[in-house]
mmCIF file of C-alpha atoms and ligand atoms in Angstrom:
data_model
loop_
_atom_site.group_PDB
_atom_site.id
_atom_site.type_symbol
_atom_site.label_atom_id
_atom_site.label_comp_id
_atom_site.label_asym_id
_atom_site.label_seq_id
_atom_site.Cartn_x
_atom_site.Cartn_y
_atom_site.Cartn_z
ATOM 1 C CA MET A 1 -12.195 -1.246 -9.172
ATOM 2 C CA LYS A 2 -10.097 1.435 -7.472
ATOM 3 C CA TYR A 3 -6.614 0.729 -6.165
ATOM 4 C CA VAL A 4 -4.752 2.500 -3.347
ATOM 5 C CA LEU A 5 -1.055 1.691 -3.275
ATOM 6 C CA ILE A 6 0.809 2.195 0.023
ATOM 7 C CA LEU A 7 4.580 2.462 -0.184
ATOM 8 C CA GLY A 8 7.193 3.284 2.412
ATOM 9 C CA GLY A 9 10.288 5.413 2.290
ATOM 10 C CA VAL A 10 13.326 6.183 4.463
ATOM 11 C CA ILE A 11 13.118 3.180 6.844
ATOM 12 C CA SER A 12 11.166 -0.046 7.191
ATOM 13 C CA GLY A 13 8.645 -0.602 9.981
ATOM 14 C CA ILE A 14 7.413 2.933 9.461
ATOM 15 C CA GLY A 15 3.706 2.160 9.815
ATOM 16 C CA LYS A 16 2.641 1.284 6.262
ATOM 17 C CA GLY A 17 0.480 -1.594 7.483
ATOM 18 C CA VAL A 18 -1.396 0.560 9.956
ATOM 19 C CA ILE A 19 -1.914 3.340 7.401
ATOM 20 C CA ALA A 20 -3.057 0.804 4.779
ATOM 21 C CA SER A 21 -5.580 -0.747 7.189
ATOM 22 C CA SER A 22 -6.764 2.660 8.421
ATOM 23 C CA THR A 23 -7.293 3.970 4.882
ATOM 24 C CA GLY A 24 -9.242 0.836 4.013
ATOM 25 C CA LEU A 25 -11.362 1.180 7.141
ATOM 26 C CA LEU A 26 -12.241 4.801 6.343
ATOM 27 C CA LEU A 27 -13.220 3.920 2.775
ATOM 28 C CA LYS A 28 -15.353 1.113 4.161
ATOM 29 C CA THR A 29 -17.282 3.607 6.319
ATOM 30 C CA LEU A 30 -18.493 5.155 3.039
ATOM 31 C CA GLY A 31 -20.248 1.884 2.255
ATOM 32 C CA LEU A 32 -17.545 0.683 -0.141
ATOM 33 C CA LYS A 33 -16.364 -2.919 -0.155
ATOM 34 C CA VAL A 34 -12.655 -3.016 0.583
ATOM 35 C CA THR A 35 -10.102 -5.778 0.088
ATOM 36 C CA ALA A 36 -6.343 -5.764 0.630
ATOM 37 C CA ILE A 37 -3.209 -7.289 -0.854
ATOM 38 C CA LYS A 38 0.164 -7.370 0.875
ATOM 39 C CA ILE A 39 3.253 -7.694 -1.304
ATOM 40 C CA ASP A 40 6.334 -9.115 0.413
ATOM 41 C CA PRO A 41 9.258 -9.009 -2.011
ATOM 42 C CA TYR A 42 11.167 -11.852 -0.330
ATOM 43 C CA ILE A 43 11.792 -15.176 -2.097
ATOM 44 C CA ASN A 44 10.186 -17.326 0.600
ATOM 45 C CA VAL A 45 6.915 -18.630 -0.801
ATOM 46 C CA ASP A 46 5.221 -17.755 2.487
ATOM 47 C CA ALA A 47 6.136 -16.633 5.995
ATOM 48 C CA GLY A 48 5.731 -20.168 7.437
ATOM 49 C CA THR A 49 9.446 -20.999 7.195
ATOM 50 C CA MET A 50 10.700 -17.676 8.539
ATOM 51 C CA ASN A 51 12.265 -17.146 11.949
ATOM 52 C CA PRO A 52 9.634 -15.359 14.087
ATOM 53 C CA ILE A 53 12.376 -13.676 16.158
ATOM 54 C CA GLU A 54 13.640 -11.898 13.045
ATOM 55 C CA HIS A 55 10.406 -11.473 11.130
ATOM 56 C CA GLY A 56 7.691 -11.288 13.782
ATOM 57 C CA GLU A 57 4.851 -13.709 14.371
ATOM 58 C CA VAL A 58 3.200 -15.420 11.454
ATOM 59 C CA PHE A 59 -0.512 -14.792 10.897
ATOM 60 C CA VAL A 60 -2.582 -17.820 9.916
ATOM 61 C CA LEU A 61 -5.521 -17.210 7.573
ATOM 62 C CA ASN A 62 -8.728 -19.288 7.519
ATOM 63 C CA ASP A 63 -7.448 -21.255 4.522
ATOM 64 C CA GLY A 64 -4.365 -22.283 6.552
ATOM 65 C CA ALA A 65 -1.949 -19.921 4.759
ATOM 66 C CA GLU A 66 0.923 -18.685 6.925
ATOM 67 C CA VAL A 67 1.383 -15.024 6.045
ATOM 68 C CA ASP A 68 2.731 -11.670 7.172
ATOM 69 C CA LEU A 69 1.249 -10.050 10.293
ATOM 70 C CA ASP A 70 -0.157 -7.209 8.216
ATOM 71 C CA LEU A 71 -2.822 -9.548 6.838
ATOM 72 C CA GLY A 72 -4.037 -9.863 10.429
ATOM 73 C CA ASN A 73 -4.263 -6.064 10.664
ATOM 74 C CA TYR A 74 -6.334 -5.965 7.479
ATOM 75 C CA GLU A 75 -8.695 -8.670 8.718
ATOM 76 C CA ARG A 76 -9.215 -6.923 12.055
ATOM 77 C CA PHE A 77 -9.559 -3.365 10.720
ATOM 78 C CA LEU A 78 -11.670 -4.276 7.677
ATOM 79 C CA ASP A 79 -13.668 -7.220 9.086
ATOM 80 C CA VAL A 80 -12.845 -9.354 6.038
ATOM 81 C CA THR A 81 -11.607 -12.902 5.451
ATOM 82 C CA LEU A 82 -8.577 -13.019 3.191
ATOM 83 C CA THR A 83 -7.000 -15.938 1.370
ATOM 84 C CA ARG A 84 -3.419 -17.056 0.732
ATOM 85 C CA ASP A 85 -3.423 -15.235 -2.611
ATOM 86 C CA ASN A 86 -3.907 -11.888 -0.835
ATOM 87 C CA ASN A 87 -0.263 -12.180 0.187
ATOM 88 C CA ILE A 88 2.016 -11.917 -2.852
ATOM 89 C CA THR A 89 5.643 -12.949 -2.380
ATOM 90 C CA SER A 90 8.421 -13.136 -4.947
ATOM 91 C CA GLY A 91 8.533 -16.858 -4.176
ATOM 92 C CA LYS A 92 4.917 -17.255 -5.331
ATOM 93 C CA ILE A 93 5.349 -15.097 -8.427
ATOM 94 C CA PHE A 94 8.573 -16.853 -9.500
ATOM 95 C CA GLN A 95 7.035 -20.277 -8.849
ATOM 96 C CA HIS A 96 3.993 -19.350 -10.965
ATOM 97 C CA VAL A 97 6.112 -18.034 -13.862
ATOM 98 C CA ILE A 98 8.542 -20.983 -13.741
ATOM 99 C CA GLU A 99 5.648 -23.491 -13.770
ATOM 100 C CA LYS A 100 4.229 -21.727 -16.846
ATOM 101 C CA GLU A 101 7.645 -21.782 -18.480
ATOM 102 C CA ARG A 102 8.011 -25.543 -17.828
ATOM 103 C CA ARG A 103 4.578 -26.172 -19.338
ATOM 104 C CA GLY A 104 5.691 -24.296 -22.440
ATOM 105 C CA ASP A 105 3.049 -21.601 -22.015
ATOM 106 C CA TYR A 106 5.482 -18.900 -23.170
ATOM 107 C CA LEU A 107 5.801 -20.599 -26.578
ATOM 108 C CA GLY A 108 9.584 -20.516 -26.722
ATOM 109 C CA LYS A 109 9.951 -16.883 -25.642
ATOM 110 C CA ASN A 110 12.867 -15.679 -23.548
ATOM 111 C CA VAL A 111 11.295 -15.412 -20.060
ATOM 112 C CA GLN A 112 12.439 -12.248 -18.257
ATOM 113 C CA THR A 113 11.643 -9.975 -15.329
ATOM 114 C CA VAL A 114 10.090 -7.527 -17.793
ATOM 115 C CA PRO A 115 7.573 -8.409 -19.156
ATOM 116 C CA GLN A 116 6.817 -11.920 -17.819
ATOM 117 C CA ILE A 117 7.347 -11.306 -14.085
ATOM 118 C CA THR A 118 5.845 -7.804 -14.179
ATOM 119 C CA ASP A 119 2.843 -9.080 -16.167
ATOM 120 C CA ALA A 120 2.362 -11.942 -13.693
ATOM 121 C CA ILE A 121 2.328 -9.432 -10.798
ATOM 122 C CA GLN A 122 -0.280 -7.257 -12.522
ATOM 123 C CA SER A 123 -2.538 -10.182 -13.420
ATOM 124 C CA TRP A 124 -2.262 -11.561 -9.883
ATOM 125 C CA ILE A 125 -3.321 -8.220 -8.377
ATOM 126 C CA GLU A 126 -6.222 -7.825 -10.825
ATOM 127 C CA ARG A 127 -7.470 -11.355 -10.158
ATOM 128 C CA VAL A 128 -7.196 -11.264 -6.366
ATOM 129 C CA ALA A 129 -8.695 -7.764 -6.059
ATOM 130 C CA ARG A 130 -11.975 -9.185 -7.407
ATOM 131 C CA ILE A 131 -12.274 -12.040 -4.893
ATOM 132 C CA PRO A 132 -15.184 -11.346 -2.471
ATOM 133 C CA VAL A 133 -13.890 -11.032 1.091
ATOM 134 C CA ASP A 134 -17.018 -10.452 3.156
ATOM 135 C CA LYS A 135 -20.324 -12.162 3.806
ATOM 136 C CA SER A 136 -22.093 -10.292 0.988
ATOM 137 C CA GLY A 137 -20.106 -12.345 -1.538
ATOM 138 C CA GLU A 138 -19.848 -9.268 -3.777
ATOM 139 C CA ILE A 139 -16.786 -8.105 -5.718
ATOM 140 C CA PRO A 140 -14.924 -5.394 -3.742
ATOM 141 C CA ASP A 141 -14.904 -1.750 -4.916
ATOM 142 C CA ILE A 142 -11.496 -0.822 -3.541
ATOM 143 C CA CYS A 143 -8.269 -2.774 -3.252
ATOM 144 C CA ILE A 144 -5.579 -1.577 -0.869
ATOM 145 C CA ILE A 145 -2.129 -2.763 -2.005
ATOM 146 C CA GLU A 146 0.749 -2.512 0.435
ATOM 147 C CA LEU A 147 4.262 -2.977 -0.868
ATOM 148 C CA GLY A 148 6.523 -4.217 1.927
ATOM 149 C CA GLY A 149 10.049 -2.915 2.425
ATOM 150 C CA THR A 150 11.286 0.503 1.413
ATOM 151 C CA ILE A 151 11.225 2.272 -1.926
ATOM 152 C CA GLY A 152 14.518 1.787 -3.758
ATOM 153 C CA ASP A 153 15.100 -1.741 -2.372
ATOM 154 C CA PHE A 154 16.635 -4.030 -4.956
ATOM 155 C CA GLU A 155 14.005 -6.724 -4.277
ATOM 156 C CA SER A 156 11.039 -4.437 -4.837
ATOM 157 C CA ALA A 157 12.157 -3.128 -8.249
ATOM 158 C CA PRO A 158 9.999 -5.570 -10.304
ATOM 159 C CA TYR A 159 6.947 -4.611 -8.210
ATOM 160 C CA ILE A 160 7.538 -0.892 -8.656
ATOM 161 C CA GLU A 161 7.818 -1.388 -12.403
ATOM 162 C CA ALA A 162 4.727 -3.639 -12.452
ATOM 163 C CA LEU A 163 2.753 -1.051 -10.465
ATOM 164 C CA ARG A 164 4.026 1.790 -12.653
ATOM 165 C CA GLN A 165 2.584 -0.065 -15.643
ATOM 166 C CA PHE A 166 -0.500 -1.046 -13.690
ATOM 167 C CA GLN A 167 -1.572 2.595 -13.155
ATOM 168 C CA TYR A 168 -1.919 2.932 -16.950
ATOM 169 C CA ARG A 169 -3.553 -0.484 -17.288
ATOM 170 C CA VAL A 170 -6.358 0.426 -14.860
ATOM 171 C CA GLY A 171 -6.446 4.171 -15.575
ATOM 172 C CA GLN A 172 -4.987 7.024 -13.539
ATOM 173 C CA GLU A 173 -8.402 7.873 -12.077
ATOM 174 C CA ASN A 174 -8.548 4.390 -10.518
ATOM 175 C CA PHE A 175 -5.091 4.324 -8.969
ATOM 176 C CA ALA A 176 -3.802 6.430 -6.056
ATOM 177 C CA VAL A 177 -0.466 6.307 -4.243
ATOM 178 C CA ILE A 178 0.172 6.963 -0.560
ATOM 179 C CA GLN A 179 3.839 7.275 0.278
ATOM 180 C CA VAL A 180 4.635 6.839 3.976
ATOM 181 C CA SER A 181 7.691 8.788 5.001
ATOM 182 C CA LEU A 182 9.620 9.680 8.133
ATOM 183 C CA VAL A 183 10.058 13.169 9.577
ATOM 184 C CA PRO A 184 12.714 12.804 12.276
ATOM 185 C CA VAL A 185 12.887 15.276 15.143
ATOM 186 C CA LEU A 186 16.495 16.154 15.702
ATOM 187 C CA GLY A 187 18.526 17.198 18.694
ATOM 188 C CA VAL A 188 17.848 19.425 21.650
ATOM 189 C CA VAL A 189 16.236 22.070 19.410
ATOM 190 C CA GLY A 190 13.631 19.477 18.407
ATOM 191 C CA GLU A 191 13.553 20.497 14.771
ATOM 192 C CA GLN A 192 11.381 18.443 12.397
ATOM 193 C CA LYS A 193 13.487 17.509 9.380
ATOM 194 C CA THR A 194 11.971 17.260 5.883
ATOM 195 C CA LYS A 195 15.017 16.208 3.827
ATOM 196 C CA PRO A 196 14.435 12.415 4.078
ATOM 197 C CA THR A 197 10.859 12.965 2.825
ATOM 198 C CA GLN A 198 12.035 15.152 -0.054
ATOM 199 C CA ALA A 199 14.581 12.504 -1.037
ATOM 200 C CA THR A 200 12.127 9.615 -0.914
ATOM 201 C CA ILE A 201 9.508 11.477 -2.976
ATOM 202 C CA ARG A 202 12.165 12.352 -5.564
ATOM 203 C CA GLN A 203 13.047 8.652 -5.726
ATOM 204 C CA LEU A 204 9.379 7.690 -6.113
ATOM 205 C CA ARG A 205 8.907 10.136 -8.994
ATOM 206 C CA ALA A 206 12.111 8.911 -10.648
ATOM 207 C CA LEU A 207 10.614 5.420 -10.657
ATOM 208 C CA GLY A 208 7.524 6.649 -12.476
ATOM 209 C CA LEU A 209 5.032 6.929 -9.615
ATOM 210 C CA LYS A 210 3.711 10.150 -8.191
ATOM 211 C CA PRO A 211 2.458 10.632 -4.642
ATOM 212 C CA ASP A 212 -1.205 11.439 -4.101
ATOM 213 C CA LEU A 213 -0.758 11.579 -0.364
ATOM 214 C CA ILE A 214 2.419 11.818 1.690
ATOM 215 C CA ALA A 215 1.811 10.321 5.135
ATOM 216 C CA CYS A 216 4.545 11.683 7.391
ATOM 217 C CA ARG A 217 5.353 9.541 10.406
ATOM 218 C CA CYS A 218 6.733 11.698 13.159
ATOM 219 C CA SER A 219 7.044 11.399 16.920
ATOM 220 C CA GLU A 220 4.897 14.549 17.189
ATOM 221 C CA GLU A 221 2.329 16.398 15.080
ATOM 222 C CA LEU A 222 3.830 18.071 11.999
ATOM 223 C CA GLU A 223 4.244 21.824 12.400
ATOM 224 C CA ALA A 224 2.316 23.943 9.864
ATOM 225 C CA ARG A 225 5.605 25.350 8.566
ATOM 226 C CA VAL A 226 7.020 21.845 8.025
ATOM 227 C CA ARG A 227 3.878 20.719 6.261
ATOM 228 C CA SER A 228 4.053 23.679 3.855
ATOM 229 C CA LYS A 229 7.712 22.980 3.206
ATOM 230 C CA ILE A 230 7.012 19.332 2.345
ATOM 231 C CA ALA A 231 4.154 20.376 0.023
ATOM 232 C CA LEU A 232 6.370 22.930 -1.718
ATOM 233 C CA TYR A 233 9.440 20.755 -2.158
ATOM 234 C CA CYS A 234 7.510 17.597 -3.029
ATOM 235 C CA ARG A 235 5.223 19.430 -5.470
ATOM 236 C CA VAL A 236 1.885 18.550 -3.891
ATOM 237 C CA GLU A 237 -0.969 20.562 -2.373
ATOM 238 C CA LEU A 238 -1.064 21.123 1.373
ATOM 239 C CA GLU A 239 -4.064 18.755 1.744
ATOM 240 C CA GLN A 240 -1.897 15.973 0.323
ATOM 241 C CA VAL A 241 0.522 16.075 3.265
ATOM 242 C CA LEU A 242 -0.734 14.115 6.269
ATOM 243 C CA SER A 243 0.705 14.110 9.757
ATOM 244 C CA VAL A 244 0.737 10.639 11.296
ATOM 245 C CA GLN A 245 2.330 11.167 14.665
ATOM 246 C CA ASP A 246 2.962 8.524 17.317
ATOM 247 C CA VAL A 247 -0.273 7.653 19.087
ATOM 248 C CA ALA A 248 -0.981 5.526 22.159
ATOM 249 C CA SER A 249 -3.014 3.009 20.144
ATOM 250 C CA THR A 250 -2.849 2.378 16.410
ATOM 251 C CA TYR A 251 -6.671 2.316 16.430
ATOM 252 C CA HIS A 252 -6.406 6.140 16.650
ATOM 253 C CA VAL A 253 -4.719 6.332 13.241
ATOM 254 C CA PRO A 254 -7.978 6.187 11.209
ATOM 255 C CA LEU A 255 -9.246 9.236 13.145
ATOM 256 C CA LEU A 256 -5.989 11.108 12.539
ATOM 257 C CA LEU A 257 -6.308 10.498 8.804
ATOM 258 C CA LYS A 258 -10.011 11.300 8.727
ATOM 259 C CA ASP A 259 -9.518 14.612 10.553
ATOM 260 C CA GLN A 260 -7.036 15.646 7.869
ATOM 261 C CA GLY A 261 -9.516 15.072 5.067
ATOM 262 C CA ILE A 262 -8.225 11.843 3.537
ATOM 263 C CA LEU A 263 -11.756 10.793 2.518
ATOM 264 C CA ASN A 264 -12.465 14.100 0.789
ATOM 265 C CA TYR A 265 -9.235 13.765 -1.117
ATOM 266 C CA LEU A 266 -9.708 10.132 -2.166
ATOM 267 C CA THR A 267 -13.362 10.501 -3.157
ATOM 268 C CA LYS A 268 -12.413 13.491 -5.332
ATOM 269 C CA ARG A 269 -9.384 11.694 -6.718
ATOM 270 C CA PHE A 270 -11.427 8.568 -7.559
ATOM 271 C CA ARG A 271 -14.389 10.622 -8.795
ATOM 272 C CA LEU A 272 -16.657 8.926 -6.290
ATOM 273 C CA ASP A 273 -18.822 12.045 -6.190
ATOM 274 C CA CYS A 274 -21.995 10.028 -5.806
ATOM 275 C CA ILE A 275 -20.781 8.700 -2.466
ATOM 276 C CA ASN A 276 -22.032 10.379 0.674
ATOM 277 C CA ILE A 277 -18.766 11.285 2.349
ATOM 278 C CA THR A 278 -20.258 11.512 5.806
ATOM 279 C CA PRO A 279 -19.068 8.238 7.307
ATOM 280 C CA GLU A 280 -21.654 5.850 8.727
ATOM 281 C CA TRP A 281 -20.507 6.421 12.281
ATOM 282 C CA GLN A 282 -20.974 10.211 12.292
HETATM 283 P P1 ADP B 301 5.324 -1.434 8.295
HETATM 284 O O1 ADP B 301 4.076 -2.012 7.635
HETATM 285 O O2 ADP B 301 5.814 -0.202 7.616
HETATM 286 O O3 ADP B 301 6.383 -2.452 8.547
HETATM 287 P P2 ADP B 301 3.666 -1.402 10.650
HETATM 288 O O4 ADP B 301 2.378 -0.813 10.160
HETATM 289 O O5 ADP B 301 3.721 -2.889 10.809
HETATM 290 O O6 ADP B 301 4.878 -0.917 9.732
HETATM 291 O O7 ADP B 301 4.052 -0.663 11.996
HETATM 292 C C1 ADP B 301 5.272 -0.924 12.680
HETATM 293 C C2 ADP B 301 5.058 -0.740 14.172
HETATM 294 O O8 ADP B 301 4.799 0.627 14.442
HETATM 295 C C3 ADP B 301 3.878 -1.533 14.700
HETATM 296 O O9 ADP B 301 4.210 -2.051 15.967
HETATM 297 C C4 ADP B 301 2.791 -0.504 14.827
HETATM 298 O O10 ADP B 301 1.867 -0.815 15.843
HETATM 299 C C5 ADP B 301 3.581 0.773 15.147
HETATM 300 N N1 ADP B 301 2.937 2.004 14.649
HETATM 301 C C6 ADP B 301 2.553 2.273 13.390
HETATM 302 N N2 ADP B 301 1.996 3.507 13.297
HETATM 303 C C7 ADP B 301 2.037 4.037 14.556
HETATM 304 C C8 ADP B 301 1.626 5.305 15.129
HETATM 305 N N3 ADP B 301 1.070 6.277 14.409
HETATM 306 N N4 ADP B 301 1.849 5.497 16.462
HETATM 307 C C9 ADP B 301 2.420 4.512 17.213
HETATM 308 N N5 ADP B 301 2.828 3.317 16.731
HETATM 309 C C10 ADP B 301 2.645 3.069 15.418
#
């Protein structure tokens, strides 16, 4: 099983969901089976009790679970059927750990965020990643994990730590990170600014995760000079910096990513050399 973790920096609502779905779709065109998990670090057990004006519409899965809209994106982009467990919330994780504690499963141990909560997160991901999500009934090859919110949020700290540990649990060659960042275009001169991206990548590294791909959301295509600057200051190769500019329809995002070689990078990174990287639709 290979895992692709999508994180966001600088601001929320930056397009993580669309990039997660698009990456999954592209991997699927290689003939791989793709599933997805959305992590929402809020304490609500699910989105059913949340105000739609503040949070957006709730998406209802086939099993009746009321979940974040992103699960709807995954189902549409990936043509899969997900279950309530594909949406992890802090409410669900806490409930699970507290039920175990009440049953005495921890054998008198002091139950803490590390390791009990972080272990519960890792086991949940590993279990759900293996649930078949399409008609074939086969175990997926790739699991896309999207962490909601923004890197550095107080609420997401246990998830970042769990995922930091998780990369060693599953092996570095099976775990890739895509950090979605913002490149604002400032003022009348229209200059593309890289500082927020540099800061968010520094923060990511400080938390023990390193970016495989930096997906830069920008109102316009990244200039070559800006791309080189991001690569240099964030210590990645040029091919690891992707421009994800505003497009008329989010269904164009997979093509944007594909044209910048995301599949070449991920197949190399995951050592999927046996895979024919010419997508089915070419
Ligand atoms: P997040 O998961 O980070 O909260 P979403 O993926 O839900 O962000 O995207 C937030 C909004 O931005 C959505 O309305 C989505 O359609 C839009 N969006 C995302 N990427 C793009 C893009 N490249 N061009 C135009 N709109 C986009």
